[in-house]
GROMACS .gro file of C-alpha atoms in nm:
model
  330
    1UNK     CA    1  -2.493 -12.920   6.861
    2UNK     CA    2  -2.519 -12.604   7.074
    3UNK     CA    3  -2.167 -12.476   6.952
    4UNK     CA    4  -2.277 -12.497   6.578
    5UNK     CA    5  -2.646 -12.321   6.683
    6UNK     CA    6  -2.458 -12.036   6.802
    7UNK     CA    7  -2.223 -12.011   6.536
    8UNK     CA    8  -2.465 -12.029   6.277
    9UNK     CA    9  -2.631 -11.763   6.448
   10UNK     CA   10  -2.307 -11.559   6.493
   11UNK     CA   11  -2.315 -11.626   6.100
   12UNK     CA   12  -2.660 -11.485   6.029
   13UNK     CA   13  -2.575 -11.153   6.271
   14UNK     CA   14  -2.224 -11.080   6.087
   15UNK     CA   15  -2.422 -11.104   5.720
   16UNK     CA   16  -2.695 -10.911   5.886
   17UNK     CA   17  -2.496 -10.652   5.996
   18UNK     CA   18  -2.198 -10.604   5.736
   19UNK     CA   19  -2.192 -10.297   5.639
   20UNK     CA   20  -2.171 -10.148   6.004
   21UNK     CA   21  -1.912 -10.455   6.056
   22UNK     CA   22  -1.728 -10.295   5.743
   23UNK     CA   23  -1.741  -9.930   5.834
   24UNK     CA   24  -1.602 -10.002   6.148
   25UNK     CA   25  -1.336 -10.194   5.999
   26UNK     CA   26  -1.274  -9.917   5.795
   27UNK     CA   27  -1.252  -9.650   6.127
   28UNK     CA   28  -1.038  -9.933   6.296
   29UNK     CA   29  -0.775  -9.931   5.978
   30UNK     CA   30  -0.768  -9.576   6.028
   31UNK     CA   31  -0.709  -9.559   6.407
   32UNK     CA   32  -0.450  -9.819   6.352
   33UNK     CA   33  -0.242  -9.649   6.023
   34UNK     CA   34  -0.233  -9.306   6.257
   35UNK     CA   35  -0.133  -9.443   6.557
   36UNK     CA   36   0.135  -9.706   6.425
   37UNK     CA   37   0.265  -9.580   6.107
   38UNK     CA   38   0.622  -9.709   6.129
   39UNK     CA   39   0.390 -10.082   6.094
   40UNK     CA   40   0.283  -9.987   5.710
   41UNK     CA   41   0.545 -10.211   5.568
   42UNK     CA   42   0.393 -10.491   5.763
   43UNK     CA   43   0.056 -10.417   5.694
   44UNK     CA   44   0.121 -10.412   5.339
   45UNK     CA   45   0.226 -10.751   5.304
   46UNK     CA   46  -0.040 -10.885   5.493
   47UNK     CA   47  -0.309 -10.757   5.210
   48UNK     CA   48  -0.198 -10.998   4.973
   49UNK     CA   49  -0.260 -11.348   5.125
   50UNK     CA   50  -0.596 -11.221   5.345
   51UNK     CA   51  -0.710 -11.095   4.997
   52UNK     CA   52  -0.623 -11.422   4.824
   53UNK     CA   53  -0.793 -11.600   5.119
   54UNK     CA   54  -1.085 -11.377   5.101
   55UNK     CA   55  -1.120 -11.459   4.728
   56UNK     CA   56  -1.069 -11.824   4.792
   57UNK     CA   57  -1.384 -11.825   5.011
   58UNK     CA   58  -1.553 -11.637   4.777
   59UNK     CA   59  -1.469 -11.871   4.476
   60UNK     CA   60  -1.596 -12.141   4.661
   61UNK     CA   61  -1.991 -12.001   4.645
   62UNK     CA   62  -2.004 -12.086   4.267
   63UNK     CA   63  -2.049 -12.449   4.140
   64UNK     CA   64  -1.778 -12.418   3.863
   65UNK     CA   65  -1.975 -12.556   3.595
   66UNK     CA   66  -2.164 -12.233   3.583
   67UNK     CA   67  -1.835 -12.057   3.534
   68UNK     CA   68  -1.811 -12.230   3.112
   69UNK     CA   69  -2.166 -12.071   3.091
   70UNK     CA   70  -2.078 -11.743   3.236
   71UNK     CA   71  -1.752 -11.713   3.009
   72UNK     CA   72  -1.979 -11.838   2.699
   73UNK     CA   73  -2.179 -11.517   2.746
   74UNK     CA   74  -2.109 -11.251   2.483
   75UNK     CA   75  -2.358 -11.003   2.521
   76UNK     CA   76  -2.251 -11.003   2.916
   77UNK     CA   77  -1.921 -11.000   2.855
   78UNK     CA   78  -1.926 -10.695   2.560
   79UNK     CA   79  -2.146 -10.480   2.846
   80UNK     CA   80  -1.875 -10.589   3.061
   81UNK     CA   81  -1.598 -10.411   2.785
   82UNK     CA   82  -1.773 -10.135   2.708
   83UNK     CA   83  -1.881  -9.965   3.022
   84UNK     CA   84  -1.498  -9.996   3.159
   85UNK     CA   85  -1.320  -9.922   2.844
   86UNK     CA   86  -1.538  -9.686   2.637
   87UNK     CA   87  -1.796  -9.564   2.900
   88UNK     CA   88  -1.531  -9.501   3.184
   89UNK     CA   89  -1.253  -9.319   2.950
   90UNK     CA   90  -1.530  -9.080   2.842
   91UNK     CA   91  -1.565  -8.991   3.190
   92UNK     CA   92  -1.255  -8.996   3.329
   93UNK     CA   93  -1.093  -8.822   3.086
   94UNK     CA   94  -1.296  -8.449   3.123
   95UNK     CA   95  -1.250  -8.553   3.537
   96UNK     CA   96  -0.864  -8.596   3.453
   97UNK     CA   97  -0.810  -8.212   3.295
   98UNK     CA   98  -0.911  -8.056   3.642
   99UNK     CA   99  -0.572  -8.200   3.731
  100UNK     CA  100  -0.384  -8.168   3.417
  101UNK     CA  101  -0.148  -7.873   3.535
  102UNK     CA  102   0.023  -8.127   3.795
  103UNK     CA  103   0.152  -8.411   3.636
  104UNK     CA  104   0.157  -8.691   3.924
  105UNK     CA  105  -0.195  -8.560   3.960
  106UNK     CA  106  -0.259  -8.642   3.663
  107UNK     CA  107  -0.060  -8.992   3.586
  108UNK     CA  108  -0.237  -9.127   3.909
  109UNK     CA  109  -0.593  -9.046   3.886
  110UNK     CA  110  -0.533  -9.185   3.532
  111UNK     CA  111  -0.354  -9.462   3.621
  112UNK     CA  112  -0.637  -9.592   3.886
  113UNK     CA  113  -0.959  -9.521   3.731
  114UNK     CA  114  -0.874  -9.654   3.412
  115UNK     CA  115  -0.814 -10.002   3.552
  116UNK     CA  116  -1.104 -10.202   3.623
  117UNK     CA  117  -1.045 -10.411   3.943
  118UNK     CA  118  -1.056 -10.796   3.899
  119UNK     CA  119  -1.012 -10.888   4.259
  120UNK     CA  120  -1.258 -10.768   4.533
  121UNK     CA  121  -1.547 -10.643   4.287
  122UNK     CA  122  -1.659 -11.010   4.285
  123UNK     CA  123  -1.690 -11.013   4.661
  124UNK     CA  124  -1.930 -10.651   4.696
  125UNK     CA  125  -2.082 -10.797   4.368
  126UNK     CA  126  -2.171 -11.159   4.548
  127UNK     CA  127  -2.251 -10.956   4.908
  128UNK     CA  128  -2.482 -10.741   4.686
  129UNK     CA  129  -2.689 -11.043   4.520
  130UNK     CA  130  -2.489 -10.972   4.197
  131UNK     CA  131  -2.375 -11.214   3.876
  132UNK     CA  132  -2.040 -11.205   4.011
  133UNK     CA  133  -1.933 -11.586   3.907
  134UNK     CA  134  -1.979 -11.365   3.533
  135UNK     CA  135  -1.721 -11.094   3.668
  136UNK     CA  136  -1.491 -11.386   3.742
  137UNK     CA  137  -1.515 -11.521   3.393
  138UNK     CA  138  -1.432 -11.216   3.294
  139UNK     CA  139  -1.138 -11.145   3.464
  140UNK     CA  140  -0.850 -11.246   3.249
  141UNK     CA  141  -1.031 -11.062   2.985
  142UNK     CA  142  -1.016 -10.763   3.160
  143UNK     CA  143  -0.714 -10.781   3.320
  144UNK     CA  144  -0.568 -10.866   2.983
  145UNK     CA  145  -0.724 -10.574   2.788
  146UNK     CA  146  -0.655 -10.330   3.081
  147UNK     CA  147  -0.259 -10.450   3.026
  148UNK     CA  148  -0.284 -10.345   2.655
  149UNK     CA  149  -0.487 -10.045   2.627
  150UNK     CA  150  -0.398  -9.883   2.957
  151UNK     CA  151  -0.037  -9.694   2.813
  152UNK     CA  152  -0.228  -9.594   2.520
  153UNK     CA  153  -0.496  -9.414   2.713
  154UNK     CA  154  -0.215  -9.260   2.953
  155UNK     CA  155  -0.035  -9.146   2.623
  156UNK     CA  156  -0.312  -9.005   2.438
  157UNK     CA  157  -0.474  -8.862   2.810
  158UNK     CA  158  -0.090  -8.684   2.843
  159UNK     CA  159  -0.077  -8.557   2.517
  160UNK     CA  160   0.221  -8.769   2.337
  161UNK     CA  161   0.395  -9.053   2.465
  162UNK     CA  162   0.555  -8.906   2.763
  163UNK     CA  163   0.654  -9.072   3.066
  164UNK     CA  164   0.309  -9.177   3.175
  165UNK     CA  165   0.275  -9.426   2.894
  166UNK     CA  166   0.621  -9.579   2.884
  167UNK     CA  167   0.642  -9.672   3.201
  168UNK     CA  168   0.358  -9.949   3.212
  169UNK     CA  169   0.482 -10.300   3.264
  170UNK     CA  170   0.267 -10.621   3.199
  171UNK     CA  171   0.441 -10.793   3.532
  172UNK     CA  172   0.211 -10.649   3.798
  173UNK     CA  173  -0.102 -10.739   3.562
  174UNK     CA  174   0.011 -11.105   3.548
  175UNK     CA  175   0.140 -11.123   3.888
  176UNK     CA  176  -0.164 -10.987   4.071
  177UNK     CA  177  -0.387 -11.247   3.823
  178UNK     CA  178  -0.157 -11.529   3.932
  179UNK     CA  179  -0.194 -11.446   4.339
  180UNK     CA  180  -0.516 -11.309   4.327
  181UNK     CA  181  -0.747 -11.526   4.086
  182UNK     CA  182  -0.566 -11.808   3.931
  183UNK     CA  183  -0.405 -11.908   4.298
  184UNK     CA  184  -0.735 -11.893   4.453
  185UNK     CA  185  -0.953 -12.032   4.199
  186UNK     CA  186  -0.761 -12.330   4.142
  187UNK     CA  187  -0.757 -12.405   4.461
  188UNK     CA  188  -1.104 -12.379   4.493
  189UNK     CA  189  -1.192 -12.572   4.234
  190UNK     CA  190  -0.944 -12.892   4.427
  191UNK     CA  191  -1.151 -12.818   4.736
  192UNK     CA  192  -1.518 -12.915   4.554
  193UNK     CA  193  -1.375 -13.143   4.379
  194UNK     CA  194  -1.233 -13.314   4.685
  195UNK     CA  195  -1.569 -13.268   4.875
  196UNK     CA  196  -1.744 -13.527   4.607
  197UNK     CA  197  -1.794 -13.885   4.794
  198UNK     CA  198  -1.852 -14.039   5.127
  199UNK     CA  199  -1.432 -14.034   5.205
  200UNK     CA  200  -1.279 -13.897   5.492
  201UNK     CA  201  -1.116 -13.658   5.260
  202UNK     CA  202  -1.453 -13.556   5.106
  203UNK     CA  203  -1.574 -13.475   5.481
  204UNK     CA  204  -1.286 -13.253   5.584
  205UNK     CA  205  -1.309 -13.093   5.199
  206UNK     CA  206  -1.634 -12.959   5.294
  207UNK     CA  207  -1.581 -12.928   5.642
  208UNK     CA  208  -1.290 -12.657   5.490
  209UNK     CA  209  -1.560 -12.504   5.253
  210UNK     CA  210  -1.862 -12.452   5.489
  211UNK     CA  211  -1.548 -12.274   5.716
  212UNK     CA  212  -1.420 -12.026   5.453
  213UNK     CA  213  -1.761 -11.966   5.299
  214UNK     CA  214  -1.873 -11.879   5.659
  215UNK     CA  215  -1.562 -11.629   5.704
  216UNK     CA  216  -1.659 -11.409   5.416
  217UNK     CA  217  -1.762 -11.117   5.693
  218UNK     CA  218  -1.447 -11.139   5.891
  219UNK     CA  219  -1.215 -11.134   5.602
  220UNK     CA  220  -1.347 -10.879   5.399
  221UNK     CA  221  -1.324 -10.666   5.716
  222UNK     CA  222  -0.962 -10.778   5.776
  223UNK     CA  223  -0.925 -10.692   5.412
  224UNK     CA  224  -1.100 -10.331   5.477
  225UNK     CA  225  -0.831 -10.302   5.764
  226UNK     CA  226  -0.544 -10.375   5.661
  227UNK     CA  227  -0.568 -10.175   5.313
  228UNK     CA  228  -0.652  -9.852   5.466
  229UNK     CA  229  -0.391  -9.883   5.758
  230UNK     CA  230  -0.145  -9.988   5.599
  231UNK     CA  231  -0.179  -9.636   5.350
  232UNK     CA  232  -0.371  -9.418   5.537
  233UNK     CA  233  -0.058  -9.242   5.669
  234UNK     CA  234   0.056  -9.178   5.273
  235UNK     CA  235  -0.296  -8.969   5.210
  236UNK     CA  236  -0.327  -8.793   5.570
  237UNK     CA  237   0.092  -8.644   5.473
  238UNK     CA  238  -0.053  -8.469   5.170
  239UNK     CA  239  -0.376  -8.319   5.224
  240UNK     CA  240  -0.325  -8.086   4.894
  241UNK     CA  241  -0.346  -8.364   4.692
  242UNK     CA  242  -0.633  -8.529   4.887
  243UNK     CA  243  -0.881  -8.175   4.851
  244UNK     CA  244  -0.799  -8.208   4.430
  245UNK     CA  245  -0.869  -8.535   4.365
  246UNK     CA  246  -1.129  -8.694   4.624
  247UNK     CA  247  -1.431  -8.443   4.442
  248UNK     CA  248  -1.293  -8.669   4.092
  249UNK     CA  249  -1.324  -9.019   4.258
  250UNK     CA  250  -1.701  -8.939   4.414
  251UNK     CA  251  -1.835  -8.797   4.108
  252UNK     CA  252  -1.679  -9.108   3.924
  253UNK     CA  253  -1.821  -9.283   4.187
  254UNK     CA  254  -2.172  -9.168   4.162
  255UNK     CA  255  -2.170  -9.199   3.816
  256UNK     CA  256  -2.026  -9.527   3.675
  257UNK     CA  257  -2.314  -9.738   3.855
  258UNK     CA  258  -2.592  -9.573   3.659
  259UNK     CA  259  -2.358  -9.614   3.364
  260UNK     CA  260  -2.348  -9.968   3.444
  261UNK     CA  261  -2.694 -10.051   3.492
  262UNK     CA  262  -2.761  -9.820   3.155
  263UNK     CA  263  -2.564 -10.033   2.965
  264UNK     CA  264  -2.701 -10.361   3.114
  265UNK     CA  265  -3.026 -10.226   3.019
  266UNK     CA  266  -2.910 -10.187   2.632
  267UNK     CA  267  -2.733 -10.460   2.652
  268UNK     CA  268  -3.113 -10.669   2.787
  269UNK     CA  269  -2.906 -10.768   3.078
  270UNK     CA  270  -3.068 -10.941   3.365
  271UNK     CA  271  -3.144 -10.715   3.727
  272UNK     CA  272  -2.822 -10.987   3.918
  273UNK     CA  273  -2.628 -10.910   3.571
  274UNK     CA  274  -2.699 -10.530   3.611
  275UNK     CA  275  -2.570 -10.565   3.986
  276UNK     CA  276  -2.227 -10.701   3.872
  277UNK     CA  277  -2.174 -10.447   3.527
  278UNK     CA  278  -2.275 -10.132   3.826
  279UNK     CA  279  -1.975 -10.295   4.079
  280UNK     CA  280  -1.718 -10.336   3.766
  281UNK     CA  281  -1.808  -9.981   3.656
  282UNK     CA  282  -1.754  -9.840   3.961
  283UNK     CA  283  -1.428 -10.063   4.149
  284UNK     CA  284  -1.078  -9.991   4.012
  285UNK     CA  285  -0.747 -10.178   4.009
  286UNK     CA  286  -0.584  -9.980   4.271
  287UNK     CA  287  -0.401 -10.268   4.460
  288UNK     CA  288  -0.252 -10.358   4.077
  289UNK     CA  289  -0.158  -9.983   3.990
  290UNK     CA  290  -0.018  -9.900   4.298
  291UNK     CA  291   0.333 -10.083   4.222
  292UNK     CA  292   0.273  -9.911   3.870
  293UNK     CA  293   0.247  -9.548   4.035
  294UNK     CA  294   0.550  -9.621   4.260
  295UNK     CA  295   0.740  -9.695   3.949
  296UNK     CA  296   0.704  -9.345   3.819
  297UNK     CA  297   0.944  -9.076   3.799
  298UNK     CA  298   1.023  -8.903   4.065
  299UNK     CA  299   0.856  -8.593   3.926
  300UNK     CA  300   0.520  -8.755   3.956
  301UNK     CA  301   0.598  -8.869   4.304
  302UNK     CA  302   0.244  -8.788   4.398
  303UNK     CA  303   0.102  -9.049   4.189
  304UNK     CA  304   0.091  -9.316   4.458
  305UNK     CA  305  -0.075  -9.078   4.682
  306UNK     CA  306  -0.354  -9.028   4.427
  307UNK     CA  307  -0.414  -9.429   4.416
  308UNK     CA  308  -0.404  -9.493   4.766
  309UNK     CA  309  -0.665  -9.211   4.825
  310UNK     CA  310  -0.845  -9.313   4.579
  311UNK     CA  311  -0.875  -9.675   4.722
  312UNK     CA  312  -1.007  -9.512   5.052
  313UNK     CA  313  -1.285  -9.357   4.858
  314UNK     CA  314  -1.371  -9.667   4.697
  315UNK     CA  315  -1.390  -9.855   4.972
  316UNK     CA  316  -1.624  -9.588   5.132
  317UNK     CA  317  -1.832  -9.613   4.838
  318UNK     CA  318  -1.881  -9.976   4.834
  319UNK     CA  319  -1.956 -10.053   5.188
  320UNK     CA  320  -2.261  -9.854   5.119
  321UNK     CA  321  -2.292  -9.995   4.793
  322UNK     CA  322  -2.381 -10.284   4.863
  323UNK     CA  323  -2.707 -10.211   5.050
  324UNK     CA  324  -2.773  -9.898   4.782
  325UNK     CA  325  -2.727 -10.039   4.471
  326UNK     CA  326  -2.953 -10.315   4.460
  327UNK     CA  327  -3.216 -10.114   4.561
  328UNK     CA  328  -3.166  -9.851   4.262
  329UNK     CA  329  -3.085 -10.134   4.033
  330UNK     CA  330  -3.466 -10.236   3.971
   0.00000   0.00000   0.00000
């Protein structure tokens, strides 16, 4: 009884205290990256399954029954397309022509915030009292539209159909929605189902749940970690590129959550639905465009720097997100 007193407790500190948890997750990737970069390759393949994990214990918070109501929500879900593919193209694209003379410059600041992200907005949307179990019914939607109308908007963006368009594949789209929400998810929804009953299995089903749920803290932070050493070393090698396009990702990232909670406000969205259209405004697809970038020419070769840096931003930006926006979202 004592043991699960003080873990509770160690519970209730960790959610307490996130955000400084996070930031110094964030300073601990970065000590790490610098001092061990020769590790990046195993740091990079580590994101993956703590991410899935991560989203797994998030997934678990919803009763999936509210997930057919979520999904059935148009008005939700048309705020949802509009503020990341009409609202967010007409502010990247002025951003994007204070880079237009360099072409990786260009390909990869278009490449990442024209993507929304499908993966860890749910968990700053759920940490920040947001609608996220909506987000997650629209995923596939958005990953599914981002796949389609991404080379168009990287062809018009580039002025003709150049390079930056044609080499787009559909693979990374379906493979990161396999790993990242259909893997998780699925496996969520055998864990509650499991946990129904009086069985043995039922008790260990929620003995697994009321674990995971209660990791959220720690694996976001390994999450934090692990992204920004494992590619911290990539943006600290070209500080050129970091001075052009870091101004581009903070004034994005100051104002896509106004534009979100603007269009929730047309749209006579609820304050928890607001929450989660300010998040998927504001978080991009980086860990999905990354392979993307890497598969450029080498003539862009700077593209993956551009993602990567602009991941490191974003995760700045939503550590202190989550305590900020609810308060401005009223």
């Amino acid at each position: 009884m004592a043991s699960s007193e003080e873990a509770s407790r160690l519970i209730a500190w960790t959610e307490r205290h996130q955000v400084a948890l996070y930031l110094g997750a964030l300073a601990g990737g970065v000590a790490v990256g610098l001092a061990a970069p020769a590790a990046r390759g195993v740091l990079e393949a580590a994101i993956t399954p703590v991410l899935a994990a991560l989203l797994y214990a998030t997934f678990l918070g919803v009763p999936f029954t509210r997930l057919r109501t979520a999904f059935a929500d148009a008005r939700f879900m048309t705020a949802l397309l509009v503020v990341n593919f009409l609202v967010a193209p007409t502010v990247v694209l002025p951003l994007s022509r204070l880079v237009a003379d360099e072409p990786g410059l260009l390909a990869g600041t278009l490449l990442v915030l024209l993507a929304p992200c499908v993966d860890y907005v749910m968990v700053f949307t759920r940490l920040a009292g947001g609608a996220w179990s909506r987000t997650l019914a629209a995923s596939p939607v958005l990953m599914l539209v981002q796949a389609l109308v991404l080379p168009l908007w990287l062809a018009l963006a580039a002025d003709g159909p150049g390079p930056q368009g044609s080499g787009i594949s559909w693979w990374p789209f379906a493979q990161a929605f396999l790993v990242m929400i259909a893997l998780p998810l699925g496996l969520s929804v055998l864990t509650q189902r499991a946990a129904e009953g009086p069985s043995m299995m039922a008790r260990c089903s929620r003995a697994v749940a009321t674990t995971a749920t209660s990791l959220m803290v720690p694996l976001m932070m390994a999450t934090l970690a692990l992204v920004v050493a494992s590619q911290v070393p990539q943006v600290v090698s070209r500080p050129d590129v970091v001075v052009r396009v870091v101004p581009l990702f903070v004034v994005f990232a100051l104002i896509m959550p106004v534009a979100g909670d603007v269009v929730g406000r047309l749209a006579r969205q609820e304050r928890q639905e607001r929450i989660a259209l300010a998040f998927s405004a504001t978080t991009r697809n980086s860990l999905v465009v990354l392979p993307l970038a890497l598969a450029l020419p080498d003539s862009m070769g700077m593209a993956p720097i551009v993602v990567v840096t602009q991941t490191l931003v974003e995760l700045i930006v939503m550590v202190i997100g989550v305590r900020l926006v609810p308060r401005l979202v009223r």
